[in-house]
PDB file of C-alpha atoms in Angstrom:
ATOM      1  CA  MET A   1      13.376  14.587  13.832  1.00 45.00           C
ATOM      2  CA  HIS A   2      13.443  18.277  14.337  1.00 50.00           C
ATOM      3  CA  GLY A   3      12.245  21.629  13.089  1.00 51.00           C
ATOM      4  CA  PRO A   4       9.110  21.857  10.970  1.00 49.00           C
ATOM      5  CA  ARG A   5       8.643  18.082  10.789  1.00 49.00           C
ATOM      6  CA  ARG A   6       8.185  17.679  14.518  1.00 50.00           C
ATOM      7  CA  ARG A   7       6.061  20.827  14.788  1.00 53.00           C
ATOM      8  CA  PHE A   8       3.837  19.561  11.982  1.00 51.00           C
ATOM      9  CA  SER A   9       3.342  16.144  13.582  1.00 57.00           C
ATOM     10  CA  GLN A  10       2.928  17.558  17.128  1.00 64.00           C
ATOM     11  CA  ALA A  11       4.273  14.227  18.384  1.00 68.00           C
ATOM     12  CA  ASP A  12       7.108  14.600  20.880  1.00 78.00           C
ATOM     13  CA  SER A  13       6.897  10.982  22.058  1.00 86.00           C
ATOM     14  CA  PRO A  14       4.911   9.050  19.463  1.00 91.00           C
ATOM     15  CA  LYS A  15       3.660   5.617  20.498  1.00 94.00           C
ATOM     16  CA  THR A  16       2.509   4.488  17.071  1.00 95.00           C
ATOM     17  CA  ILE A  17       4.507   5.302  13.926  1.00 95.00           C
ATOM     18  CA  LEU A  18       3.872   4.438  10.290  1.00 95.00           C
ATOM     19  CA  ASP A  19       6.690   4.508   7.722  1.00 95.00           C
ATOM     20  CA  VAL A  20       5.099   4.618   4.260  1.00 94.00           C
ATOM     21  CA  GLY A  21       7.357   3.270   1.537  1.00 93.00           C
ATOM     22  CA  CYS A  22       9.992   2.013   3.964  1.00 95.00           C
ATOM     23  CA  GLY A  23      12.372   0.476   1.441  1.00 93.00           C
ATOM     24  CA  PHE A  24      14.996  -1.547   3.320  1.00 95.00           C
ATOM     25  CA  GLY A  25      13.840   0.018   6.599  1.00 96.00           C
ATOM     26  CA  GLY A  26      16.686   2.410   7.397  1.00 95.00           C
ATOM     27  CA  THR A  27      14.396   5.205   8.579  1.00 94.00           C
ATOM     28  CA  SER A  28      12.105   2.723  10.313  1.00 96.00           C
ATOM     29  CA  ARG A  29      15.003   1.341  12.338  1.00 97.00           C
ATOM     30  CA  THR A  30      16.216   4.845  13.170  1.00 95.00           C
ATOM     31  CA  LEU A  31      12.739   5.813  14.398  1.00 94.00           C
ATOM     32  CA  ALA A  32      12.472   2.538  16.339  1.00 96.00           C
ATOM     33  CA  LYS A  33      15.762   3.250  18.107  1.00 96.00           C
ATOM     34  CA  LYS A  34      14.863   6.901  18.777  1.00 92.00           C
ATOM     35  CA  TYR A  35      11.439   5.921  20.175  1.00 93.00           C
ATOM     36  CA  PRO A  36      11.979   2.494  21.811  1.00 96.00           C
ATOM     37  CA  GLU A  37       8.528   2.564  23.436  1.00 96.00           C
ATOM     38  CA  ALA A  38       6.827   3.112  20.088  1.00 96.00           C
ATOM     39  CA  SER A  39       5.366   0.491  17.787  1.00 97.00           C
ATOM     40  CA  ILE A  40       6.606   1.025  14.229  1.00 97.00           C
ATOM     41  CA  LYS A  41       4.650  -0.285  11.249  1.00 98.00           C
ATOM     42  CA  ALA A  42       6.600   0.015   8.011  1.00 97.00           C
ATOM     43  CA  ILE A  43       5.060  -0.725   4.641  1.00 96.00           C
ATOM     44  CA  THR A  44       6.457  -1.474   1.206  1.00 95.00           C
ATOM     45  CA  ILE A  45       5.139  -3.107  -1.947  1.00 94.00           C
ATOM     46  CA  SER A  46       8.391  -5.013  -2.503  1.00 94.00           C
ATOM     47  CA  PRO A  47       8.696  -8.505  -0.998  1.00 96.00           C
ATOM     48  CA  GLU A  48      12.486  -8.261  -1.336  1.00 97.00           C
ATOM     49  CA  GLN A  49      12.588  -4.987   0.607  1.00 96.00           C
ATOM     50  CA  GLN A  50      10.299  -6.383   3.302  1.00 97.00           C
ATOM     51  CA  LYS A  51      12.507  -9.462   3.682  1.00 98.00           C
ATOM     52  CA  ARG A  52      15.756  -7.486   3.871  1.00 97.00           C
ATOM     53  CA  ALA A  53      14.296  -4.836   6.204  1.00 97.00           C
ATOM     54  CA  THR A  54      13.164  -7.583   8.569  1.00 98.00           C
ATOM     55  CA  GLU A  55      16.592  -9.256   8.427  1.00 98.00           C
ATOM     56  CA  LEU A  56      18.378  -5.982   9.183  1.00 98.00           C
ATOM     57  CA  ALA A  57      16.057  -5.246  12.097  1.00 98.00           C
ATOM     58  CA  VAL A  58      16.800  -8.668  13.601  1.00 98.00           C
ATOM     59  CA  GLU A  59      20.560  -8.232  13.031  1.00 98.00           C
ATOM     60  CA  GLN A  60      20.459  -4.832  14.751  1.00 97.00           C
ATOM     61  CA  GLY A  61      18.228  -5.938  17.629  1.00 98.00           C
ATOM     62  CA  VAL A  62      15.334  -3.698  16.632  1.00 98.00           C
ATOM     63  CA  GLY A  63      12.253  -5.450  17.956  1.00 97.00           C
ATOM     64  CA  ASN A  64       9.686  -2.671  17.808  1.00 98.00           C
ATOM     65  CA  ALA A  65       9.500  -2.388  14.000  1.00 98.00           C
ATOM     66  CA  GLU A  66       7.298  -4.585  11.839  1.00 98.00           C
ATOM     67  CA  PHE A  67       7.781  -4.629   8.070  1.00 98.00           C
ATOM     68  CA  MET A  68       4.662  -5.338   6.059  1.00 97.00           C
ATOM     69  CA  LEU A  69       3.685  -5.794   2.431  1.00 97.00           C
ATOM     70  CA  MET A  70       1.056  -3.164   1.736  1.00 95.00           C
ATOM     71  CA  ASP A  71       0.209  -0.665  -0.989  1.00 92.00           C
ATOM     72  CA  ALA A  72       0.385   2.904   0.338  1.00 89.00           C
ATOM     73  CA  LEU A  73      -2.629   3.825  -1.798  1.00 87.00           C
ATOM     74  CA  ASN A  74      -4.734   1.022  -0.328  1.00 89.00           C
ATOM     75  CA  MET A  75      -3.751   0.727   3.352  1.00 92.00           C
ATOM     76  CA  ASP A  76      -5.672  -1.472   5.793  1.00 92.00           C
ATOM     77  CA  PHE A  77      -5.172   0.759   8.853  1.00 93.00           C
ATOM     78  CA  PRO A  78      -8.145   2.549  10.407  1.00 92.00           C
ATOM     79  CA  ASP A  79      -8.096   6.350  10.365  1.00 90.00           C
ATOM     80  CA  ASN A  80      -6.120   7.995  13.175  1.00 89.00           C
ATOM     81  CA  SER A  81      -4.131   4.831  13.920  1.00 92.00           C
ATOM     82  CA  PHE A  82      -0.758   6.590  14.170  1.00 92.00           C
ATOM     83  CA  ASP A  83       0.774   9.432  16.147  1.00 89.00           C
ATOM     84  CA  LEU A  84       3.395   9.990  13.453  1.00 90.00           C
ATOM     85  CA  VAL A  85       3.492   9.107   9.761  1.00 90.00           C
ATOM     86  CA  TRP A  86       6.781   9.233   7.864  1.00 89.00           C
ATOM     87  CA  ALA A  87       6.618   9.172   4.072  1.00 87.00           C
ATOM     88  CA  CYS A  88      10.022  10.388   2.946  1.00 78.00           C
ATOM     89  CA  GLU A  89      10.250   8.868  -0.520  1.00 64.00           C
ATOM     90  CA  SER A  90       6.774   7.534  -1.212  1.00 64.00           C
ATOM     91  CA  GLY A  91       5.280  10.958  -1.899  1.00 56.00           C
ATOM     92  CA  ALA A  92       7.596  11.465  -4.846  1.00 50.00           C
ATOM     93  CA  THR A  93       6.474   8.206  -6.437  1.00 49.00           C
ATOM     94  CA  SER A  94       2.785   8.847  -5.750  1.00 49.00           C
ATOM     95  CA  HIS A  95       2.626  12.289  -7.369  1.00 48.00           C
ATOM     96  CA  GLY A  96      -0.878  13.271  -8.333  1.00 52.00           C
ATOM     97  CA  SER A  97      -2.596  10.662  -6.192  1.00 52.00           C
ATOM     98  CA  PRO A  98      -5.894  11.944  -4.750  1.00 51.00           C
ATOM     99  CA  ASN A  99      -5.122   9.905  -1.610  1.00 50.00           C
ATOM    100  CA  LEU A 100      -2.114  12.076  -0.754  1.00 48.00           C
ATOM    101  CA  HIS A 101      -3.844  15.461  -1.023  1.00 46.00           C
ATOM    102  CA  HIS A 102      -3.506  16.055   2.725  1.00 48.00           C
ATOM    103  CA  LEU A 103       0.299  16.222   2.712  1.00 48.00           C
ATOM    104  CA  PRO A 104       1.676  19.748   3.141  1.00 48.00           C
ATOM    105  CA  PRO A 105       3.712  21.479   0.435  1.00 48.00           C
ATOM    106  CA  ILE A 106       7.277  20.206   0.104  1.00 43.00           C
ATOM    107  CA  SER A 107       8.625  23.469   1.530  1.00 43.00           C
ATOM    108  CA  VAL A 108       7.215  22.513   4.944  1.00 42.00           C
ATOM    109  CA  TRP A 109       9.260  19.304   4.953  1.00 41.00           C
ATOM    110  CA  SER A 110      12.484  20.630   3.527  1.00 39.00           C
ATOM    111  CA  SER A 111      12.915  23.956   5.303  1.00 36.00           C
TER     112      SER A 111
END
């Protein structure tokens, strides 16, 4: 991570990371490898994606990422549970949700 994303998160060495809408876990595994001391929680609503993400993490020796079935619009985590939240693709599929009003404009993420 670099540029505006890191500045926005203010997390140089995050210890707790949430990947919202993790899919097959590619970004989750990348974050887990980049921050080996961090605990990664990755959520998806697809049982197939959760299963495959877990398999790939085991195959690649990534032990600090946990893949969970959870709806991004109804998460069970307490407020302020994570140093860094990654939501690369889930924002696009949750357009108009009142629960995502705190995300910055897309220009912040893509510049």
